[in-house]
Coordinates of C-alpha atoms and ligand atoms in Angstrom, one line a residue:
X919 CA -44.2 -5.6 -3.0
X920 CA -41.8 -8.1 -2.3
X921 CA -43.1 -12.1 -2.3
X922 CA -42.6 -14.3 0.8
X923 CA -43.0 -16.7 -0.6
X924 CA -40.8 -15.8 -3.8
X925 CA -38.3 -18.7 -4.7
X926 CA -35.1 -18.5 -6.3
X927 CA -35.0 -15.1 -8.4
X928 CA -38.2 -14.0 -7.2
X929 CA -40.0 -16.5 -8.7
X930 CA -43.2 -17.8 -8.2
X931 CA -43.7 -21.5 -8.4
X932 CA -47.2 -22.3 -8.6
X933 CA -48.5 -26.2 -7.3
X934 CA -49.4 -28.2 -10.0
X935 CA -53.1 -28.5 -10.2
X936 CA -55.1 -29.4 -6.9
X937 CA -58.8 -30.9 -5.2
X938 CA -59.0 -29.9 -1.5
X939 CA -61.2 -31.6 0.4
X940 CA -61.9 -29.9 3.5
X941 CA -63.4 -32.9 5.7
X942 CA -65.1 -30.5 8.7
X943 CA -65.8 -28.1 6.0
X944 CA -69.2 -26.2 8.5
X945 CA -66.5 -25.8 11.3
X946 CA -64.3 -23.0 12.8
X947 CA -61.4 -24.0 11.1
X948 CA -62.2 -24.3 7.6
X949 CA -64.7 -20.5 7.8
X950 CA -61.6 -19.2 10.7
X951 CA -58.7 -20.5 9.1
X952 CA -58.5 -22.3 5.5
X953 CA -60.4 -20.4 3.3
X954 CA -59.3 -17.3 4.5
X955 CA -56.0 -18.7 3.9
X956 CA -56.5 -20.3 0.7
X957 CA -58.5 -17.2 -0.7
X958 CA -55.0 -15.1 0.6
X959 CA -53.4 -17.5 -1.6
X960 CA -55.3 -16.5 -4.8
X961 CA -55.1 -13.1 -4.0
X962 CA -51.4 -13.2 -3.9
X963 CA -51.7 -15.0 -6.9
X964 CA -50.0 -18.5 -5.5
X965 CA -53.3 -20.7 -5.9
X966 CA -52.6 -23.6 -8.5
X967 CA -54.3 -22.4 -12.2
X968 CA -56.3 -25.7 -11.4
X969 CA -57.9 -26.4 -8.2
X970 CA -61.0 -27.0 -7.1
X971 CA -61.7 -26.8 -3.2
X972 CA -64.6 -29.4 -1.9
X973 CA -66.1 -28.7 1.3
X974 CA -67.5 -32.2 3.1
X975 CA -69.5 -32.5 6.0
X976 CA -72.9 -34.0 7.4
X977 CA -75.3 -30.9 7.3
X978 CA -77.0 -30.7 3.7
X979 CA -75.8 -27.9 1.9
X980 CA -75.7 -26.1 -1.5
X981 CA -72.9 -25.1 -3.1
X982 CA -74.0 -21.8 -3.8
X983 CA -75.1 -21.6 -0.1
X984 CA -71.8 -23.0 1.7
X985 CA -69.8 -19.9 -0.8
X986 CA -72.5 -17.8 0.6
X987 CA -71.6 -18.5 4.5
X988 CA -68.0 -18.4 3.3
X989 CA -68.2 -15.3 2.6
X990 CA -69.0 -14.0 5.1
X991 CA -66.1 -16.0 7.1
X992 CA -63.8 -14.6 5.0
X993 CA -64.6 -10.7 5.6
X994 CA -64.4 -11.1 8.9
X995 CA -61.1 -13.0 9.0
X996 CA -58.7 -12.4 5.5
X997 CA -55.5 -10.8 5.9
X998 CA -56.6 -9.3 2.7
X999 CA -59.2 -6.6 1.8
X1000 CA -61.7 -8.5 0.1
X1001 CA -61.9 -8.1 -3.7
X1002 CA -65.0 -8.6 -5.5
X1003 CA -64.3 -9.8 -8.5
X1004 CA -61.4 -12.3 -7.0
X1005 CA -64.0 -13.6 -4.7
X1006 CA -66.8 -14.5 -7.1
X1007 CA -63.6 -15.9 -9.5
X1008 CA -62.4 -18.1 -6.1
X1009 CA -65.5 -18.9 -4.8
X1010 CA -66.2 -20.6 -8.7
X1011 CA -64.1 -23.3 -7.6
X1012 CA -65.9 -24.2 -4.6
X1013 CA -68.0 -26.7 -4.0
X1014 CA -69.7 -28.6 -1.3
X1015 CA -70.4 -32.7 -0.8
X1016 CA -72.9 -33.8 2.4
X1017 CA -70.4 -36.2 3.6
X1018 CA -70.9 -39.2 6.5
X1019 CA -67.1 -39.8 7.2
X1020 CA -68.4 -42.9 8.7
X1021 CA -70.3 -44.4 5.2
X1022 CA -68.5 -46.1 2.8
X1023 CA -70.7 -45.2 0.4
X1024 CA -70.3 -41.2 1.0
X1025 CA -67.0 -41.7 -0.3
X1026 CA -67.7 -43.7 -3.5
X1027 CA -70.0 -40.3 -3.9
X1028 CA -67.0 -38.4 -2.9
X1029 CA -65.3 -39.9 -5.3
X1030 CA -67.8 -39.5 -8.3
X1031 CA -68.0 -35.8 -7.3
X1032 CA -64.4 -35.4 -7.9
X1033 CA -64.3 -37.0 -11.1
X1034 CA -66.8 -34.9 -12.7
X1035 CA -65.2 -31.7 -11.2
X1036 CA -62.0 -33.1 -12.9
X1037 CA -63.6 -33.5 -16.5
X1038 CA -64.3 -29.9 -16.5
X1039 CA -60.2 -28.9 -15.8
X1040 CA -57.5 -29.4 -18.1
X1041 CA -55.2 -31.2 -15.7
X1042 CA -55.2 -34.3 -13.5
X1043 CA -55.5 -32.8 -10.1
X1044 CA -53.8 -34.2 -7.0
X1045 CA -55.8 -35.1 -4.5
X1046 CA -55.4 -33.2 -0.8
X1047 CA -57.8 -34.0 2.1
X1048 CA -57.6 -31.3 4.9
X1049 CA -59.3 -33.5 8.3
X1050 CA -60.3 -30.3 10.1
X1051 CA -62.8 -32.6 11.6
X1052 CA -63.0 -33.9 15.4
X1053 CA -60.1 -36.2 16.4
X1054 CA -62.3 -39.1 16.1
X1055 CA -63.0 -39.2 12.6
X1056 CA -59.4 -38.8 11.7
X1057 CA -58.7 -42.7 11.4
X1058 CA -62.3 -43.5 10.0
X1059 CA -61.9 -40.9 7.1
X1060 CA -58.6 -42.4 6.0
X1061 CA -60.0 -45.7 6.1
X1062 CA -62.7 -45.1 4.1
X1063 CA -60.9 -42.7 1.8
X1064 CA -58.5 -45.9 0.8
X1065 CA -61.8 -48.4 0.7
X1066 CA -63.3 -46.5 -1.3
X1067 CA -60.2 -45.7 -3.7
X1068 CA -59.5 -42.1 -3.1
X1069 CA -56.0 -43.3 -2.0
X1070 CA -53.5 -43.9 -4.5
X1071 CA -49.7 -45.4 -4.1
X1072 CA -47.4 -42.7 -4.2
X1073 CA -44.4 -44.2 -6.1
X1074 CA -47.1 -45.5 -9.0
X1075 CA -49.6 -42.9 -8.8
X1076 CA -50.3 -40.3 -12.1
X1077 CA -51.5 -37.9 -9.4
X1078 CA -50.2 -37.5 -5.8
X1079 CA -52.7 -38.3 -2.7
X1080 CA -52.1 -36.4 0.5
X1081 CA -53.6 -36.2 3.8
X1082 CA -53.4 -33.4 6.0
X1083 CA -53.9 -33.5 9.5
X1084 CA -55.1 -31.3 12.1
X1085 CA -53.9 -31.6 16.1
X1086 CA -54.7 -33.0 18.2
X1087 CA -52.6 -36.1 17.6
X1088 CA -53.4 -38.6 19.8
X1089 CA -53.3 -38.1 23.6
X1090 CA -50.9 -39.2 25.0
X1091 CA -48.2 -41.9 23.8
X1092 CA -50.1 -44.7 23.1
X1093 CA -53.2 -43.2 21.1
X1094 CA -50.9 -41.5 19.4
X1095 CA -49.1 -44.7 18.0
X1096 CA -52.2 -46.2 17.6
X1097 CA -53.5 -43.3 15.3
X1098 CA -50.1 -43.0 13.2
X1099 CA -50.9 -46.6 12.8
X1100 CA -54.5 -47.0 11.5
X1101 CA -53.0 -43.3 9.1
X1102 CA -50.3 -45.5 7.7
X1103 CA -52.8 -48.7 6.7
X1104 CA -54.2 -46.0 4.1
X1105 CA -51.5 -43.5 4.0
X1106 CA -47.8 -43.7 3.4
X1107 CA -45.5 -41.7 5.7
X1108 CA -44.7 -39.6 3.0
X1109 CA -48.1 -38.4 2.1
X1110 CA -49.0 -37.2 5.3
X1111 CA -49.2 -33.7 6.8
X1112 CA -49.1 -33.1 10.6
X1113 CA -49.6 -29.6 10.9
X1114 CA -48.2 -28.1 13.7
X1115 CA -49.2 -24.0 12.9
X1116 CA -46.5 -22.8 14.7
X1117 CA -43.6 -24.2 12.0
X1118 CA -45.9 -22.0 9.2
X1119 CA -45.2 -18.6 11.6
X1120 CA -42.9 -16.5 9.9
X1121 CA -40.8 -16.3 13.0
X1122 CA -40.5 -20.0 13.8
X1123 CA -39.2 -20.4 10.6
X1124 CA -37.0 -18.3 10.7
X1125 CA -35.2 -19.8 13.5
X1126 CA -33.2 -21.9 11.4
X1127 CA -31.9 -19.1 9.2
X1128 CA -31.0 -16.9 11.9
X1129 CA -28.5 -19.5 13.2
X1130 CA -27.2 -20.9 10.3
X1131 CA -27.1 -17.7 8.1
X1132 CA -25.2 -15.9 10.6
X1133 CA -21.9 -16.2 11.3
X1134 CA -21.6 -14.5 14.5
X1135 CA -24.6 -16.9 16.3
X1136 CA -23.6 -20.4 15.7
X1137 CA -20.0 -20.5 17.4
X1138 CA -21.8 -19.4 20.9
X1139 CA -24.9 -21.7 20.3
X1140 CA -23.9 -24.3 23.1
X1141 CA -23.0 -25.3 27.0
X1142 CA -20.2 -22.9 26.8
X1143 CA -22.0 -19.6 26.2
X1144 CA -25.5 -19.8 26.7
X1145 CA -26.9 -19.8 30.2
X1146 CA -30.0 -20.6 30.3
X1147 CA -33.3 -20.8 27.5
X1148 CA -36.8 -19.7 28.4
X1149 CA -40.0 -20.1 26.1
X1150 CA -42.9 -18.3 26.9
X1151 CA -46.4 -19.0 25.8
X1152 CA -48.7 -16.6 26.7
X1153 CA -52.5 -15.8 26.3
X1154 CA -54.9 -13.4 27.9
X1155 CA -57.9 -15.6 26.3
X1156 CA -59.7 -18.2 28.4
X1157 CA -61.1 -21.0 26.6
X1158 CA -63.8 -19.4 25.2
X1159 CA -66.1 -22.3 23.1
X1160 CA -63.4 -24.7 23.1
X1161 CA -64.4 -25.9 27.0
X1162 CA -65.3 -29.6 25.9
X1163 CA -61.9 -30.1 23.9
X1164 CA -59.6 -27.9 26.6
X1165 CA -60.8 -29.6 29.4
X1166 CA -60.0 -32.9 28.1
X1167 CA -56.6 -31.5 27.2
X1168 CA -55.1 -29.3 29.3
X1169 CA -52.1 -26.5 28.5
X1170 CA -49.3 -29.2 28.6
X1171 CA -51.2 -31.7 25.4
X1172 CA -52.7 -28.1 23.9
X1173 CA -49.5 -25.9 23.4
X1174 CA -46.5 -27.7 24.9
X1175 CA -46.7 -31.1 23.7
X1176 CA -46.7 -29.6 20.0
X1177 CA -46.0 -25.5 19.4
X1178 CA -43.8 -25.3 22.2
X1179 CA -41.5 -28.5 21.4
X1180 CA -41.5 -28.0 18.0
X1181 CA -40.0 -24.8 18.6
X1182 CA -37.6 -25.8 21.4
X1183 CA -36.2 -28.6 18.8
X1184 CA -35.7 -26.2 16.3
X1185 CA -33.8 -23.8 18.5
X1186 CA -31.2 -27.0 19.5
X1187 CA -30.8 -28.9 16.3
X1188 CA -27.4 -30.0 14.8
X1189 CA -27.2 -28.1 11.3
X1190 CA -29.1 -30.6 8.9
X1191 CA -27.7 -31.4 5.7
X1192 CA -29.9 -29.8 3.7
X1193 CA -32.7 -27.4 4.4
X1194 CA -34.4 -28.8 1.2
X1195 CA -35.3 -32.0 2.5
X1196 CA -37.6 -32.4 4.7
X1197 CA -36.2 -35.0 6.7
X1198 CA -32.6 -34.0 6.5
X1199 CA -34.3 -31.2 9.1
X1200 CA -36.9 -33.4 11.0
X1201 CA -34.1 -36.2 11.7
X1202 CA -32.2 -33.9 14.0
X1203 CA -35.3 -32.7 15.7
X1204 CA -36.5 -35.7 16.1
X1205 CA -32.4 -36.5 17.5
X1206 CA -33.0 -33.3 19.6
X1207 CA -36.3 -34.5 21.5
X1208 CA -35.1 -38.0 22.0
X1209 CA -32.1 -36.3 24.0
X1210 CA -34.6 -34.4 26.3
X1211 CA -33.6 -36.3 29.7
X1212 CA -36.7 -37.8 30.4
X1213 CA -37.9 -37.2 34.1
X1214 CA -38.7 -39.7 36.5
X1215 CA -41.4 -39.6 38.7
X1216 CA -39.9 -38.1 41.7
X1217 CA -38.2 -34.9 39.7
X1218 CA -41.9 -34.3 38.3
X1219 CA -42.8 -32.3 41.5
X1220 CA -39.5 -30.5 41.4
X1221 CA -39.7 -29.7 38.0
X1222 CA -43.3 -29.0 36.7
X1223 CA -45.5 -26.8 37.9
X1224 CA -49.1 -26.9 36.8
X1225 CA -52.0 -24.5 37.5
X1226 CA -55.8 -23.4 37.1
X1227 CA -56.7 -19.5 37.1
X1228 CA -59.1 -18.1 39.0
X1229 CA -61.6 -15.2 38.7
X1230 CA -59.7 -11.6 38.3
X1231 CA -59.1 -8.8 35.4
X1232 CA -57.9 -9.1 32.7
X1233 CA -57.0 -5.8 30.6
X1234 CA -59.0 -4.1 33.0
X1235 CA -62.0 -6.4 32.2
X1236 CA -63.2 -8.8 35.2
X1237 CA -62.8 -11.9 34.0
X1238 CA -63.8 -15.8 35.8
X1239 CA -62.2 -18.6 36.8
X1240 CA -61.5 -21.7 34.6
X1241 CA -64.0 -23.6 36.5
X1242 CA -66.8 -21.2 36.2
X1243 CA -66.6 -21.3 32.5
X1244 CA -69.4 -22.7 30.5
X1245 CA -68.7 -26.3 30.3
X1246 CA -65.6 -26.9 33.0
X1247 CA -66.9 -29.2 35.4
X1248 CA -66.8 -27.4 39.3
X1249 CA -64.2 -30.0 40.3
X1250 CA -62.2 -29.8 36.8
X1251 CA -58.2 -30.6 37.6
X1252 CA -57.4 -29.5 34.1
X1253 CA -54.4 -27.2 33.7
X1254 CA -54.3 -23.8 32.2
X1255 CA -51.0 -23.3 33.3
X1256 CA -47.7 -25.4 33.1
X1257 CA -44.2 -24.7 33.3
X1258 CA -41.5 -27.6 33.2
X1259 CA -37.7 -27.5 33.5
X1260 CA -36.5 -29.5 31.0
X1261 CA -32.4 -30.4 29.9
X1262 CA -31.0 -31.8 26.7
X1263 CA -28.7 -34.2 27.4
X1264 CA -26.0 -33.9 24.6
X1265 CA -22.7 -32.6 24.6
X1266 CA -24.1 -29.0 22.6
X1267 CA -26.5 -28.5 25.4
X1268 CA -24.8 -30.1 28.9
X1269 CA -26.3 -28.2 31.9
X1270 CA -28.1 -26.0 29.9
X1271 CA -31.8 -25.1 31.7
X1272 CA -34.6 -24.6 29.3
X1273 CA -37.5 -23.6 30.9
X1274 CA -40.7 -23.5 28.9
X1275 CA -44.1 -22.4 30.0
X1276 CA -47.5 -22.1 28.8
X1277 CA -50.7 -20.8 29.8
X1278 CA -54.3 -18.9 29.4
X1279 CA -55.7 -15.9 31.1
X1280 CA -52.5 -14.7 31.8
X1281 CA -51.7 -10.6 31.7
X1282 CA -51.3 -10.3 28.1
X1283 CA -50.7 -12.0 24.9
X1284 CA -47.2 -13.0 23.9
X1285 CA -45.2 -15.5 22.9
X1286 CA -41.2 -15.4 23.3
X1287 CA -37.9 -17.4 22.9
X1288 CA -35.2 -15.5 25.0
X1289 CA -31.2 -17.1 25.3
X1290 CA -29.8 -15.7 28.0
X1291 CA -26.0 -15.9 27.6
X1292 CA -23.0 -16.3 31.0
X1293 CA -21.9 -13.2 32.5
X1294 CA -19.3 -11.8 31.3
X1295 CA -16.3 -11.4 34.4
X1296 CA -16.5 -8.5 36.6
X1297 CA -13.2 -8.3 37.5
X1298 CA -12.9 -5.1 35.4
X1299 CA -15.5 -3.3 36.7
X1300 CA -14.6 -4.4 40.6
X1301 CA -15.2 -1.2 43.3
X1302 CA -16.8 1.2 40.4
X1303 CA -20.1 0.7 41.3
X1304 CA -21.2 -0.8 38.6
X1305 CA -23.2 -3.5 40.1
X1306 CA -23.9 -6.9 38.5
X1307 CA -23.3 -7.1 34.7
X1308 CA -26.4 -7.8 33.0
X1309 CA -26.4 -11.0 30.9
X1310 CA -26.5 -10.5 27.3
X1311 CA -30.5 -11.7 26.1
X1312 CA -31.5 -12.4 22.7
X1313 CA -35.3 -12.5 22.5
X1314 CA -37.2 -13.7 19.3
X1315 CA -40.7 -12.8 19.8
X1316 CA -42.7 -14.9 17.9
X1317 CA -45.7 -12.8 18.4
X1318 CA -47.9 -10.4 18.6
X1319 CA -44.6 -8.2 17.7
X1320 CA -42.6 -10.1 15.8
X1321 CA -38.9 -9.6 15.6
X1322 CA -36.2 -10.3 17.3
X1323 CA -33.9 -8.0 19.7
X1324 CA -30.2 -8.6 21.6
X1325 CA -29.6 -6.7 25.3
X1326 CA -25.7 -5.7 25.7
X1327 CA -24.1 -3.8 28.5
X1328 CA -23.2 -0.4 27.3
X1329 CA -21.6 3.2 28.5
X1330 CA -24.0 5.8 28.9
X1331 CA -22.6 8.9 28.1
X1332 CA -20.5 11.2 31.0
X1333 CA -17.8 11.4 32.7
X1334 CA -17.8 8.6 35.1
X1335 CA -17.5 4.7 34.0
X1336 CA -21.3 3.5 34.5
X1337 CA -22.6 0.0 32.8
X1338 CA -25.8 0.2 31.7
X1339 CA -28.2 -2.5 29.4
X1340 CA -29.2 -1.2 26.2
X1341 CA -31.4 -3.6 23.6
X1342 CA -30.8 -3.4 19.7
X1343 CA -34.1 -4.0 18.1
X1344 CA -35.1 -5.9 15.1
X1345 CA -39.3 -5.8 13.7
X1346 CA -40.3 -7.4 10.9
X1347 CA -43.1 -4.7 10.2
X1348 CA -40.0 -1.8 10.2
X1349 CA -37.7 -4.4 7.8
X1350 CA -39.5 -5.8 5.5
X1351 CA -42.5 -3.1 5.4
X1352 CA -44.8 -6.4 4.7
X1353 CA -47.3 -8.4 6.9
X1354 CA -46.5 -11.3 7.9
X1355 CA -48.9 -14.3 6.1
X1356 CA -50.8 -16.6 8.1
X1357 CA -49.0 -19.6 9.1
X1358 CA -52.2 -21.5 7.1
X1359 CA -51.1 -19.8 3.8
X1360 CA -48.1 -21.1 4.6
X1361 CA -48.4 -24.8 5.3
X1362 CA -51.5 -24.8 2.6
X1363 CA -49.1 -23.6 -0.1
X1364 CA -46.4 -25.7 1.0
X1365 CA -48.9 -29.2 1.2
X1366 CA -49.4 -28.6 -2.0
X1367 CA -46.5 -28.3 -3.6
X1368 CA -45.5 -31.8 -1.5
X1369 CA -43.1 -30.4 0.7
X1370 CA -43.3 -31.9 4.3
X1371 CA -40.4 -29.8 5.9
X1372 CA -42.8 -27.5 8.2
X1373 CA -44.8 -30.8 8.8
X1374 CA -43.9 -32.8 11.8
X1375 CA -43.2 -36.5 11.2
X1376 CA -44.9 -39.7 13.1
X1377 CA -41.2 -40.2 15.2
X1378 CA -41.6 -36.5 16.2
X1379 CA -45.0 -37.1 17.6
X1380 CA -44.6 -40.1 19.0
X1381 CA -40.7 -38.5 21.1
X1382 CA -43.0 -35.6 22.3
X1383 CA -45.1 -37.9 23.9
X1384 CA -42.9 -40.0 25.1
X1385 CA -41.2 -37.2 26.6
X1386 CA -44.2 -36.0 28.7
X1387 CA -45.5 -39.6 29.2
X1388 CA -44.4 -38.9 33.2
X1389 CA -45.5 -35.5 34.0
X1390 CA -49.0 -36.6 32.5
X1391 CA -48.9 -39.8 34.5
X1392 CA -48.0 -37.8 38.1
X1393 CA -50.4 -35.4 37.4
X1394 CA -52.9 -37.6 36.9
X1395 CA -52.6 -39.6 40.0
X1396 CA -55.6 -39.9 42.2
X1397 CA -55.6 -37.8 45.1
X1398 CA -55.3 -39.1 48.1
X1399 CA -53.5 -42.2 46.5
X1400 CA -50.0 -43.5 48.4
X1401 CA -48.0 -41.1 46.2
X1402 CA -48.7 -37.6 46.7
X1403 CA -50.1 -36.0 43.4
X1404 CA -48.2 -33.0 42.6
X1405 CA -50.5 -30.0 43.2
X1406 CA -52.6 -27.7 41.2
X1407 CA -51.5 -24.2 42.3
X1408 CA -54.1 -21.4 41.5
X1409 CA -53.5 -17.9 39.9
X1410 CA -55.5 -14.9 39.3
X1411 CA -56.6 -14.3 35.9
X1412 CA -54.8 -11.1 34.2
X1413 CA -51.2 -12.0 36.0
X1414 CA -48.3 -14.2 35.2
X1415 CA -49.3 -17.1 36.8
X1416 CA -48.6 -18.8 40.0
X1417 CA -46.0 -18.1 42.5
X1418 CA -44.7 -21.3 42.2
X1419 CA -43.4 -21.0 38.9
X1420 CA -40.5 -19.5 39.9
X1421 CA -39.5 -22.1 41.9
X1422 CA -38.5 -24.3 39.4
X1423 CA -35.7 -21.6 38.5
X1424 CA -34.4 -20.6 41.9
X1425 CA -32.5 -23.6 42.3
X1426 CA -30.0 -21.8 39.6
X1427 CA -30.7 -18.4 40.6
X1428 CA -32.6 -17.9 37.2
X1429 CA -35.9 -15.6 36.9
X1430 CA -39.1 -15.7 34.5
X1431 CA -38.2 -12.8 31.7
X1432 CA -40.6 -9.8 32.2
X1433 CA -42.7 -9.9 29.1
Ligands
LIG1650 C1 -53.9 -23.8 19.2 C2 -54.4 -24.1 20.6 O1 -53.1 -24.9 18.7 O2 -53.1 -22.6 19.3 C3 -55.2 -22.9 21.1 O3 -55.2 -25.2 20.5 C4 -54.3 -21.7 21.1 O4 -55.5 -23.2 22.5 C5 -53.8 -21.5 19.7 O5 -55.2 -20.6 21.4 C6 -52.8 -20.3 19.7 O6 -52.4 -20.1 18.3 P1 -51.9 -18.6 17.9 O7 -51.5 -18.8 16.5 O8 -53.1 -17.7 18.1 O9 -50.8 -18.3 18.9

């Protein structure tokens, strides 16, 4: 079977020996997400020879019991069938450490705990800390991760110290800054991880080598050819137990602020020098983001739309409304929609429309890049009936189907001169014959090897923000204030949204792609 993650000749590079600490190691993410990942890892034979994994959070636990809930985590959610023997050979190197991320003194055991786990390994293990924890902890852990020296100076250091980060980061511009600043107290730039799951998907990544591995893509990737961008985020879920956090958020700080620009950047970038180093790419998105026109507060009614669903069906199952959901407040003004038309304002990308949307509840699940390219003159095909040429689309779906597929205008076969749209089709699952890995395996693997390129960087964070400073500041205006907040359009649950989503594309005679 072939390796994805395979480097050079097929080669596997392993990460030098490793300690994880999962900080938030009873939650969702750690039993949903990281193990599953990490055990992926080891069955695909990528783990380090060396690691040790140490699971830290308040609850008391024993080791043998944390493996044991594990477990069962992991049947429910590997990619993997689970192997016996592997998992009792994984599971070894687990461990778990009651852990007050506030105390001081719970990292000095922290510490302790690591060093004795270290006696027993041949190596020197680098140290990675996963925060998988709530938002609030993340500056107090680093804090006390340094104080209680766990944090070691990367240009000195015998071992490397990283932290990894989980989103949300920050909340708007200025927490945001705040928190990059409290990380880099303890942290260098360098060793930290923002993750951003979508730059671990298979089909994000691979973004960059469709347009700078083929030829035939690049020359048309501008003003000139392309017409118009669309991304579409879509999910039939509501917001199941995650009320508390989503309400608080909204679509726009869940999935646009981060997936959703992240993507958009990498779809507009300059060629970097290098894909090898890591900043050589995220310097030109963070060049991309900053050239986003930023709107001003009058064009935020023309060009945003938010929304809330309502009760309706979805896949044939009746579903409720956002504020009927355990925990969403009867008045809640939180969006589960949004959909913004948005312009980067460089020479590549003059007068190009991208129009990006979000949202929950909708009809099904799917998310999709498409590049609709200019019409190609009619003048040929004048009094034959032919009708209006189609444009030519190139659609990456990013998931649940992931591959990629280009519409062109074609002959059908006969006698008479007809234009029709035909789409060439591209899967992964028919090409490579291979499952995709979890975009976790991904960015777990790659964190420990050191490599920050599917990371996003504290300028990247801090231009997203900046960028959607003013929609968030509109939208959050009171109502009935002297400037009229723009409104909060409903749509039925198990559709595409509100009406008034199209109206951001009319003005150029565009239309949302059927998904
Ligand atoms: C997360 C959001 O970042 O991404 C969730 O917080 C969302 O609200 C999830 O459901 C979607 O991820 P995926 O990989 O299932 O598309």
């Amino acid at each position: 079977m072939e390796n994805p993650f395979a480097e050079g000749e097929n080669r596997i590079i392993r990460p030098p020996g490793t300690a994880i600490v999962i900080f938030g190691a009873t939650g969702d993410l750690t039993h949903r997400k990281l193990i599953p990942a990490l055990y992926n890892l080891a069955y695909d034979d990528y783990m380090p020879s060396n690691f040790v994994v140490v699971g830290a959070a308040r609850t008391p636990l024993s080791d043998e019991d944390f493996r044991k809930n594990l477990f069962e985590s992991v049947k429910k959610h590997s990619r993997r069938t689970i192997n016996d023997e592997l998992w009792q050979r994984f599971s070894q190197n687990i461990y778990y450490q009651q852990l007050d991320g506030t105390s001081l003194e719970s990292f000095v055991k922290l510490r302790e705990r690591l060093q004795s786990l270290e006696k027993k390994r041949a190596e020197t293990l680098n140290y990675l800390y996963y925060l998988a924890t709530s938002p609030s902890f993340f500056g107090p852990i680093a804090t006390n991760l340094r104080g209680a020296g766990l944090v070691e100076d990367p240009k000195a250091a015998a071992r490397s110290t990283s932290l990894i980060i989980e989103k949300p980061f920050g909340h708007d511009l200025a927490s945001a800054r705040e928190l990059n600043s409290v990380l880099r107290k303890s942290f260098a730039e360098e060793q930290i991880f923002r993750i951003d799951h979508y730059l671990g998907k298979e089909t994000v990544q691979n973004i960059l080598v469709f347009r700078f591995a083929n030829g035939i893509f690049e020359p048309l990737w501008n003003h000139n050819f392309i017409d118009h961008i669309q991304i579409s985020f879509c999910e039939d879920i509501g917001v199941g137990s995650r009320a508390g956090y989503f309400d608080q958020s909204g679509i726009l700080r869940d999935i646009v602020q981060n997936h959703l620009l992240q993507i958009l950047a990498l779809l507009c970038i300059e060629p970097p020098y290098s894909l090898s180093d890591a900043d050589a790419i995220r310097d030109e998105k963070v060049k991309v983001l900053r050239a986003i026109r930023r709107l001003k507060p009058e064009d935020v009614a023309r060009q945003t739309v938010r929304a809330q669903y309502t009760k309706g069906f979805v896949n044939g199952e009746s579903a409720i409304g956002y504020m009927e959901e355990k925990g969403i407040a009867a008045t809640s003004q939180t969006e589960t929609f949004a959909a913004l038309r948005l312009e980067v304002d460089n020479w590549r990308w003059s007068g190009v429309p991208i129009y990006v949307r979000a949202g929950k509840r909708l009809a099904k699940r799917i998310t999709e890049i498409s590049i609709a390219f200019k019409r190609a003159p009619e003048s040929l095909f004048r009094g034959r009936q032919v009708g209006e040429l189609d444009q030519n689309i190139l659609a990456i779906q990013v998931q649940p189907n992931e591959g990629i597929s280009l519409k062109i205008c074609s002959k059908p076969p006969g006698p008479r001169l007809r234009v029709r749209p035909v789409v060439m089709d591209f899967t992964y699952g028919h090409s490579f014959g291979v499952p995709s890995p979890d975009a976790y395996e991904r960015l777990l693997l790659d964190s420990m090897k050191g490599d920050a390129s599917l990371f996003t960087r504290d300028d990247e964070i801090e231009e997203a923000w900046d960028l959607l400073a003013p929609v968030l500041e509109q939208w959050a205006l009171p109502a009935g204030g002297k400037v009229a907040r723009p409104p909060l359009h409903t749509y039925e649950a198990g559709t595409w949204g509100p009406a008034a989503a199209a109206t951001l594309l009319k003005e150029q005679k565009h239309r949302w792609r059927r998904l």
